[in-house]
Amino acid sequence: MPSGFVKKLRAPAGDSPSDRLSSALRAADEAGGRCEVSNFDSGSRIAEIELRVEAKDQEGLDRVIGALAPHGFAVSDEGTLCFEESPRDGVAPAGFYSTTPHATEVFSDGQWHSVTHQRMDACIVEREGEFECVKIRDLVAGDRVVTGDDGLRLALPTASKETDEFSFMSGEVSSERKVGIAVERVADLCRDARKNGKKIIWVPGPVIVHTGAADDLGILATEGWVDGVLSGNALAVHDIEGDLLGTSLGVSLDDGRLVEGGYSHHMRAINVVRAAGDIPSAVRDGVITGGLMHALVTHQVPFILAGSIRDDGPLPDTEMDLVVAQERYAEMLTDAGVVIVLATMLHGIGVGNMLPGGVPLVCVDIHPAVVTKFGDRGSSQTMGVVTDVGLFVARLRKVLLAEDSS
C-alpha cells in the first residue's frame, strides 16, 4: 500500500470550506480511496485543506486523484513533472493528465509556469518551453504531453471584494425570492466586463422566443450589452418565424393559440432565409425586419449557430460540422468577462466546458435540475438562477438601460 499523496485546496473567502471538504471526501470514497484530513484551517482569509489520500494500488490512487481534481485538489509538493509523447495525431498517451476548469500551474526548471488556454477535459502540452491546454483531437504525433499528477497544482483565486460579492450566489441555485438580487449581481458582472474591456457573451435557447426574452435581448444588443451570441439552429429559426409569421412553432406570439397551418411555419421561415442566401442577406434585403437576429445583424454583433442531428433545414448560417462549431465557439469565448446561459442545457454545458474557471458563468432556467448541472462543473464562479427567462431578461434590461439613461 502506498504511503499516500497529500493534496491541498485553497478556497476563496466567501465559499464554504466545510461543504467543499464534505464533497471531496464523498468523491474520494466513491472512487474507492481512503482520505484523512491532515489540516483544515478555516480561520484564515484563504481556507486551506490538506488531505492524505491512500489507495490499494497506483491505478486506484490515480482514480482518487482524478475524482478530487474537480474539487480543486492537486498534489501539494512540486514533484517531478512527467511527460510522454503522443503516439500519433489525435491520440494521447495512456497516463495523460486531464485538465479541470481551474487555472493550472506546472513545476518545471525550478519554477511554476501557468498553463495557457485553460479549459476542462484537455491535455497539457509543452511547446517551446510553454505549457498549454490542447484537446486530444488536436494533438500531433510527438507532442510532449504531461502525464500523472506530480508537478501540478491548481491556482485557485485569492479572496477579494469582488469574489466576496460574487460568492453570494456562486455555486448555488437561487430561490425565487433571490431573483431580484441575482439580477443586480448579473448586472454588476456585465458592468465589470464592459469596464475591463471583456466580452459579454450570451448563450440563449429557443425558449426565449416563446417567453418574449428575445425582444429584450435584441434591445440589449442594440445598446451594446451583447458582444456575442452562441446558440443553435432552433433559436434563429423560431426568432425568424416570429418576425415573418408572428408565431413560434406555430403558436401565436400574441395570444398563445395554435395557428391553423402553424405546424409548417418554421419550415417556411427556413425556406425564406435559404432563398435569400443567409440571415444577413435576408436582413439587408428587407425580408427580416425585426427580432433578435435582425438586431444582431444590424448592430454587427457576431453570432454562431451550432447544428445538431435534430435540426430542420438547417439554416445556411448553421455550422453542421461539430468540430468546426466547437472551435468557433471557443474563439468567441476568448476574453469573455461573463457568460449568460438562458434556458439551454445543451449549448450551455458545452460552453461551460470550454471556459476557464475564473470566468463567471450564469445559468438561468425554470428547471432546478438544469441549473444544478452547471454547478457540477466544480467552478466557484457559477451562478444558478431558477426563474422564467422572460422575466429575468426583462428585469436585467431595465436595470442595465436605466444606468445608461442616467
PDB file of C-alpha atoms in Angstrom, residues 4-185:
ATOM      1  CA  GLY A   4      -0.263   8.320   0.306  1.00  0.00           C
ATOM      2  CA  PHE A   5      -0.237  11.587  -1.577  1.00  0.00           C
ATOM      3  CA  VAL A   6      -1.014  14.911   0.059  1.00  0.00           C
ATOM      4  CA  LYS A   7      -3.450  17.265  -1.611  1.00  0.00           C
ATOM      5  CA  LYS A   8      -4.213  20.921  -0.843  1.00  0.00           C
ATOM      6  CA  LEU A   9      -7.201  23.086  -1.620  1.00  0.00           C
ATOM      7  CA  ARG A  10      -7.342  26.856  -1.230  1.00  0.00           C
ATOM      8  CA  ALA A  11     -10.903  28.130  -1.133  1.00  0.00           C
ATOM      9  CA  PRO A  12     -11.555  31.870  -1.581  1.00  0.00           C
ATOM     10  CA  ALA A  13     -13.228  33.659   1.322  1.00  0.00           C
ATOM     11  CA  GLY A  14     -17.000  33.607   0.920  1.00  0.00           C
ATOM     12  CA  ASP A  15     -17.111  29.972  -0.180  1.00  0.00           C
ATOM     13  CA  SER A  16     -17.929  27.233   2.321  1.00  0.00           C
ATOM     14  CA  PRO A  17     -14.745  25.218   3.002  1.00  0.00           C
ATOM     15  CA  SER A  18     -16.755  22.714   5.066  1.00  0.00           C
ATOM     16  CA  ASP A  19     -19.085  21.978   2.153  1.00  0.00           C
ATOM     17  CA  ARG A  20     -16.150  21.638  -0.217  1.00  0.00           C
ATOM     18  CA  LEU A  21     -14.389  19.271   2.168  1.00  0.00           C
ATOM     19  CA  SER A  22     -17.523  17.155   2.528  1.00  0.00           C
ATOM     20  CA  SER A  23     -17.994  16.872  -1.233  1.00  0.00           C
ATOM     21  CA  ALA A  24     -14.305  15.981  -1.687  1.00  0.00           C
ATOM     22  CA  LEU A  25     -14.464  13.255   0.955  1.00  0.00           C
ATOM     23  CA  ARG A  26     -17.547  11.784  -0.716  1.00  0.00           C
ATOM     24  CA  ALA A  27     -15.815  11.845  -4.099  1.00  0.00           C
ATOM     25  CA  ALA A  28     -12.746  10.072  -2.696  1.00  0.00           C
ATOM     26  CA  ASP A  29     -14.894   7.438  -1.017  1.00  0.00           C
ATOM     27  CA  GLU A  30     -16.881   6.794  -4.207  1.00  0.00           C
ATOM     28  CA  ALA A  31     -13.590   6.408  -6.096  1.00  0.00           C
ATOM     29  CA  GLY A  32     -12.514   3.687  -3.662  1.00  0.00           C
ATOM     30  CA  GLY A  33      -9.833   5.603  -1.765  1.00  0.00           C
ATOM     31  CA  ARG A  34      -9.113   6.365   1.870  1.00  0.00           C
ATOM     32  CA  CYS A  35      -8.990  10.003   2.914  1.00  0.00           C
ATOM     33  CA  GLU A  36      -7.568  11.563   6.052  1.00  0.00           C
ATOM     34  CA  VAL A  37      -7.822  15.271   6.865  1.00  0.00           C
ATOM     35  CA  SER A  38      -4.338  16.333   7.963  1.00  0.00           C
ATOM     36  CA  ASN A  39      -5.012  20.081   8.059  1.00  0.00           C
ATOM     37  CA  PHE A  40      -8.161  22.216   7.917  1.00  0.00           C
ATOM     38  CA  ASP A  41      -7.530  25.895   8.611  1.00  0.00           C
ATOM     39  CA  SER A  42     -10.897  27.598   8.171  1.00  0.00           C
ATOM     40  CA  GLY A  43      -9.954  30.655  10.191  1.00  0.00           C
ATOM     41  CA  SER A  44      -7.551  32.227   7.714  1.00  0.00           C
ATOM     42  CA  ARG A  45      -8.560  34.624   4.954  1.00  0.00           C
ATOM     43  CA  ILE A  46      -7.944  31.808   2.485  1.00  0.00           C
ATOM     44  CA  ALA A  47      -9.101  28.480   3.927  1.00  0.00           C
ATOM     45  CA  GLU A  48      -6.662  25.629   3.391  1.00  0.00           C
ATOM     46  CA  ILE A  49      -7.500  21.947   3.380  1.00  0.00           C
ATOM     47  CA  GLU A  50      -4.822  19.276   3.315  1.00  0.00           C
ATOM     48  CA  LEU A  51      -5.736  15.655   2.698  1.00  0.00           C
ATOM     49  CA  ARG A  52      -3.759  12.435   2.854  1.00  0.00           C
ATOM     50  CA  VAL A  53      -5.125  10.016   0.269  1.00  0.00           C
ATOM     51  CA  GLU A  54      -4.411   6.288   0.031  1.00  0.00           C
ATOM     52  CA  ALA A  55      -5.475   3.521  -2.332  1.00  0.00           C
ATOM     53  CA  LYS A  56      -4.662  -0.162  -2.856  1.00  0.00           C
ATOM     54  CA  ASP A  57      -2.553   0.377  -5.967  1.00  0.00           C
ATOM     55  CA  GLN A  58      -1.285   3.107  -8.287  1.00  0.00           C
ATOM     56  CA  GLU A  59      -4.278   2.754 -10.598  1.00  0.00           C
ATOM     57  CA  GLY A  60      -6.638   3.222  -7.674  1.00  0.00           C
ATOM     58  CA  LEU A  61      -4.627   6.181  -6.428  1.00  0.00           C
ATOM     59  CA  ASP A  62      -4.775   7.827  -9.841  1.00  0.00           C
ATOM     60  CA  ARG A  63      -8.536   7.290  -9.856  1.00  0.00           C
ATOM     61  CA  VAL A  64      -8.941   9.002  -6.475  1.00  0.00           C
ATOM     62  CA  ILE A  65      -6.699  11.899  -7.510  1.00  0.00           C
ATOM     63  CA  GLY A  66      -8.813  12.328 -10.635  1.00  0.00           C
ATOM     64  CA  ALA A  67     -12.010  12.318  -8.569  1.00  0.00           C
ATOM     65  CA  LEU A  68     -10.624  15.054  -6.315  1.00  0.00           C
ATOM     66  CA  ALA A  69      -9.367  17.290  -9.126  1.00  0.00           C
ATOM     67  CA  PRO A  70     -12.770  18.883  -9.941  1.00  0.00           C
ATOM     68  CA  HIS A  71     -12.986  19.888  -6.270  1.00  0.00           C
ATOM     69  CA  GLY A  72      -9.737  21.839  -6.530  1.00  0.00           C
ATOM     70  CA  PHE A  73      -7.245  19.318  -5.147  1.00  0.00           C
ATOM     71  CA  ALA A  74      -3.799  18.712  -6.593  1.00  0.00           C
ATOM     72  CA  VAL A  75      -0.526  17.182  -5.400  1.00  0.00           C
ATOM     73  CA  SER A  76       0.853  19.723  -2.931  1.00  0.00           C
ATOM     74  CA  ASP A  77       4.589  19.208  -3.345  1.00  0.00           C
ATOM     75  CA  GLU A  78       6.437  20.093  -6.530  1.00  0.00           C
ATOM     76  CA  GLY A  79       7.327  16.536  -7.503  1.00  0.00           C
ATOM     77  CA  THR A  80       8.767  15.728 -10.893  1.00  0.00           C
ATOM     78  CA  LEU A  81       6.756  16.710 -13.940  1.00  0.00           C
ATOM     79  CA  CYS A  82       6.421  13.685 -16.217  1.00  0.00           C
ATOM     80  CA  PHE A  83       5.939  13.589 -19.979  1.00  0.00           C
ATOM     81  CA  GLU A  84       5.148  11.037 -22.639  1.00  0.00           C
ATOM     82  CA  GLU A  85       4.992  11.671 -26.356  1.00  0.00           C
ATOM     83  CA  SER A  86       1.731  11.480 -28.252  1.00  0.00           C
ATOM     84  CA  PRO A  87       1.918   8.180 -30.197  1.00  0.00           C
ATOM     85  CA  ARG A  88       0.112   9.630 -33.212  1.00  0.00           C
ATOM     86  CA  ASP A  89      -2.071  12.542 -34.295  1.00  0.00           C
ATOM     87  CA  GLY A  90      -5.200  12.870 -32.156  1.00  0.00           C
ATOM     88  CA  VAL A  91      -4.118  10.300 -29.555  1.00  0.00           C
ATOM     89  CA  ALA A  92      -2.790  10.983 -26.037  1.00  0.00           C
ATOM     90  CA  PRO A  93      -0.513   8.682 -24.046  1.00  0.00           C
ATOM     91  CA  ALA A  94      -2.470   6.432 -21.685  1.00  0.00           C
ATOM     92  CA  GLY A  95      -1.479   8.255 -18.500  1.00  0.00           C
ATOM     93  CA  PHE A  96      -2.233  11.816 -19.659  1.00  0.00           C
ATOM     94  CA  TYR A  97      -3.346  14.386 -17.091  1.00  0.00           C
ATOM     95  CA  SER A  98      -6.925  15.503 -17.800  1.00  0.00           C
ATOM     96  CA  THR A  99      -7.456  19.189 -17.033  1.00  0.00           C
ATOM     97  CA  THR A 100     -10.168  20.891 -14.967  1.00  0.00           C
ATOM     98  CA  PRO A 101     -11.617  24.409 -15.378  1.00  0.00           C
ATOM     99  CA  HIS A 102      -9.318  25.694 -12.619  1.00  0.00           C
ATOM    100  CA  ALA A 103      -6.230  27.702 -13.541  1.00  0.00           C
ATOM    101  CA  THR A 104      -3.350  25.212 -13.534  1.00  0.00           C
ATOM    102  CA  GLU A 105       0.381  25.598 -12.957  1.00  0.00           C
ATOM    103  CA  VAL A 106       3.206  23.129 -13.668  1.00  0.00           C
ATOM    104  CA  PHE A 107       6.592  22.932 -11.936  1.00  0.00           C
ATOM    105  CA  SER A 108       9.445  22.867 -14.444  1.00  0.00           C
ATOM    106  CA  ASP A 109      13.064  24.078 -14.393  1.00  0.00           C
ATOM    107  CA  GLY A 110      12.778  25.072 -10.747  1.00  0.00           C
ATOM    108  CA  GLN A 111       9.738  27.344 -11.081  1.00  0.00           C
ATOM    109  CA  TRP A 112       5.981  27.301 -11.541  1.00  0.00           C
ATOM    110  CA  HIS A 113       4.588  28.041 -15.016  1.00  0.00           C
ATOM    111  CA  SER A 114       0.983  28.984 -15.822  1.00  0.00           C
ATOM    112  CA  VAL A 115      -0.860  26.808 -18.313  1.00  0.00           C
ATOM    113  CA  THR A 116      -2.487  28.802 -21.126  1.00  0.00           C
ATOM    114  CA  HIS A 117      -5.824  28.256 -22.905  1.00  0.00           C
ATOM    115  CA  GLN A 118      -7.233  26.747 -19.704  1.00  0.00           C
ATOM    116  CA  ARG A 119     -10.297  24.541 -20.120  1.00  0.00           C
ATOM    117  CA  MET A 120     -11.541  21.232 -18.802  1.00  0.00           C
ATOM    118  CA  ASP A 121     -11.125  17.815 -20.451  1.00  0.00           C
ATOM    119  CA  ALA A 122      -7.893  18.641 -22.268  1.00  0.00           C
ATOM    120  CA  CYS A 123      -4.232  17.596 -22.115  1.00  0.00           C
ATOM    121  CA  ILE A 124      -1.286  19.779 -21.090  1.00  0.00           C
ATOM    122  CA  VAL A 125       1.406  20.002 -23.768  1.00  0.00           C
ATOM    123  CA  GLU A 126       4.845  21.590 -23.600  1.00  0.00           C
ATOM    124  CA  ARG A 127       5.719  23.513 -26.755  1.00  0.00           C
ATOM    125  CA  GLU A 128       8.913  25.590 -26.895  1.00  0.00           C
ATOM    126  CA  GLY A 129       9.054  25.923 -23.126  1.00  0.00           C
ATOM    127  CA  GLU A 130       5.411  26.992 -22.840  1.00  0.00           C
ATOM    128  CA  PHE A 131       2.584  24.874 -21.441  1.00  0.00           C
ATOM    129  CA  GLU A 132      -0.922  24.943 -22.908  1.00  0.00           C
ATOM    130  CA  CYS A 133      -4.186  23.019 -22.821  1.00  0.00           C
ATOM    131  CA  VAL A 134      -4.699  21.068 -26.025  1.00  0.00           C
ATOM    132  CA  LYS A 135      -7.748  18.983 -26.899  1.00  0.00           C
ATOM    133  CA  ILE A 136      -6.972  15.331 -27.621  1.00  0.00           C
ATOM    134  CA  ARG A 137      -8.093  15.655 -31.226  1.00  0.00           C
ATOM    135  CA  ASP A 138      -5.589  18.486 -31.750  1.00  0.00           C
ATOM    136  CA  LEU A 139      -2.545  16.550 -30.533  1.00  0.00           C
ATOM    137  CA  VAL A 140       0.245  15.974 -33.030  1.00  0.00           C
ATOM    138  CA  ALA A 141       2.382  12.845 -33.019  1.00  0.00           C
ATOM    139  CA  GLY A 142       5.441  13.511 -30.863  1.00  0.00           C
ATOM    140  CA  ASP A 143       3.834  16.230 -28.702  1.00  0.00           C
ATOM    141  CA  ARG A 144       5.235  16.223 -25.140  1.00  0.00           C
ATOM    142  CA  VAL A 145       2.119  15.514 -23.067  1.00  0.00           C
ATOM    143  CA  VAL A 146       2.083  15.854 -19.267  1.00  0.00           C
ATOM    144  CA  THR A 147       1.284  12.547 -17.564  1.00  0.00           C
ATOM    145  CA  GLY A 148       0.405  11.705 -13.979  1.00  0.00           C
ATOM    146  CA  ASP A 149      -0.253  14.262 -11.247  1.00  0.00           C
ATOM    147  CA  ASP A 150       3.210  15.185  -9.975  1.00  0.00           C
ATOM    148  CA  GLY A 151       4.492  18.712 -10.532  1.00  0.00           C
ATOM    149  CA  LEU A 152       0.989  20.154 -10.928  1.00  0.00           C
ATOM    150  CA  ARG A 153      -1.106  22.470  -8.812  1.00  0.00           C
ATOM    151  CA  LEU A 154      -4.380  24.329  -9.170  1.00  0.00           C
ATOM    152  CA  ALA A 155      -4.166  28.090  -8.646  1.00  0.00           C
ATOM    153  CA  LEU A 156      -7.480  28.998  -7.054  1.00  0.00           C
ATOM    154  CA  PRO A 157      -8.399  32.705  -6.880  1.00  0.00           C
ATOM    155  CA  THR A 158      -7.442  34.720  -3.835  1.00  0.00           C
ATOM    156  CA  ALA A 159     -10.126  36.480  -1.857  1.00  0.00           C
ATOM    157  CA  SER A 160     -11.143  39.996  -2.821  1.00  0.00           C
ATOM    158  CA  LYS A 161     -14.091  42.320  -2.594  1.00  0.00           C
ATOM    159  CA  GLU A 162     -15.266  41.113  -5.991  1.00  0.00           C
ATOM    160  CA  THR A 163     -15.150  37.415  -5.090  1.00  0.00           C
ATOM    161  CA  ASP A 164     -16.838  38.130  -1.764  1.00  0.00           C
ATOM    162  CA  GLU A 165     -19.697  39.838  -3.563  1.00  0.00           C
ATOM    163  CA  PHE A 166     -19.974  37.196  -6.247  1.00  0.00           C
ATOM    164  CA  SER A 167     -19.896  34.359  -3.731  1.00  0.00           C
ATOM    165  CA  PHE A 168     -23.351  35.435  -2.516  1.00  0.00           C
ATOM    166  CA  MET A 169     -24.797  33.486  -5.416  1.00  0.00           C
ATOM    167  CA  SER A 170     -21.866  31.441  -6.703  1.00  0.00           C
ATOM    168  CA  GLY A 171     -22.047  27.681  -6.692  1.00  0.00           C
ATOM    169  CA  GLU A 172     -25.676  27.614  -5.603  1.00  0.00           C
ATOM    170  CA  VAL A 173     -29.179  27.514  -7.044  1.00  0.00           C
ATOM    171  CA  SER A 174     -31.256  30.561  -6.229  1.00  0.00           C
ATOM    172  CA  SER A 175     -34.816  30.576  -4.993  1.00  0.00           C
ATOM    173  CA  GLU A 176     -37.407  32.900  -6.450  1.00  0.00           C
ATOM    174  CA  ARG A 177     -37.037  35.328  -3.553  1.00  0.00           C
ATOM    175  CA  LYS A 178     -33.422  35.888  -4.572  1.00  0.00           C
ATOM    176  CA  VAL A 179     -34.095  36.570  -8.249  1.00  0.00           C
ATOM    177  CA  GLY A 180     -34.216  40.340  -7.815  1.00  0.00           C
ATOM    178  CA  ILE A 181     -30.855  40.297  -6.062  1.00  0.00           C
ATOM    179  CA  ALA A 182     -29.492  37.895  -8.694  1.00  0.00           C
ATOM    180  CA  VAL A 183     -30.465  40.342 -11.449  1.00  0.00           C
ATOM    181  CA  GLU A 184     -28.461  43.056  -9.691  1.00  0.00           C
ATOM    182  CA  ARG A 185     -25.477  40.696  -9.352  1.00  0.00           C
TER     183      ARG A 185
END
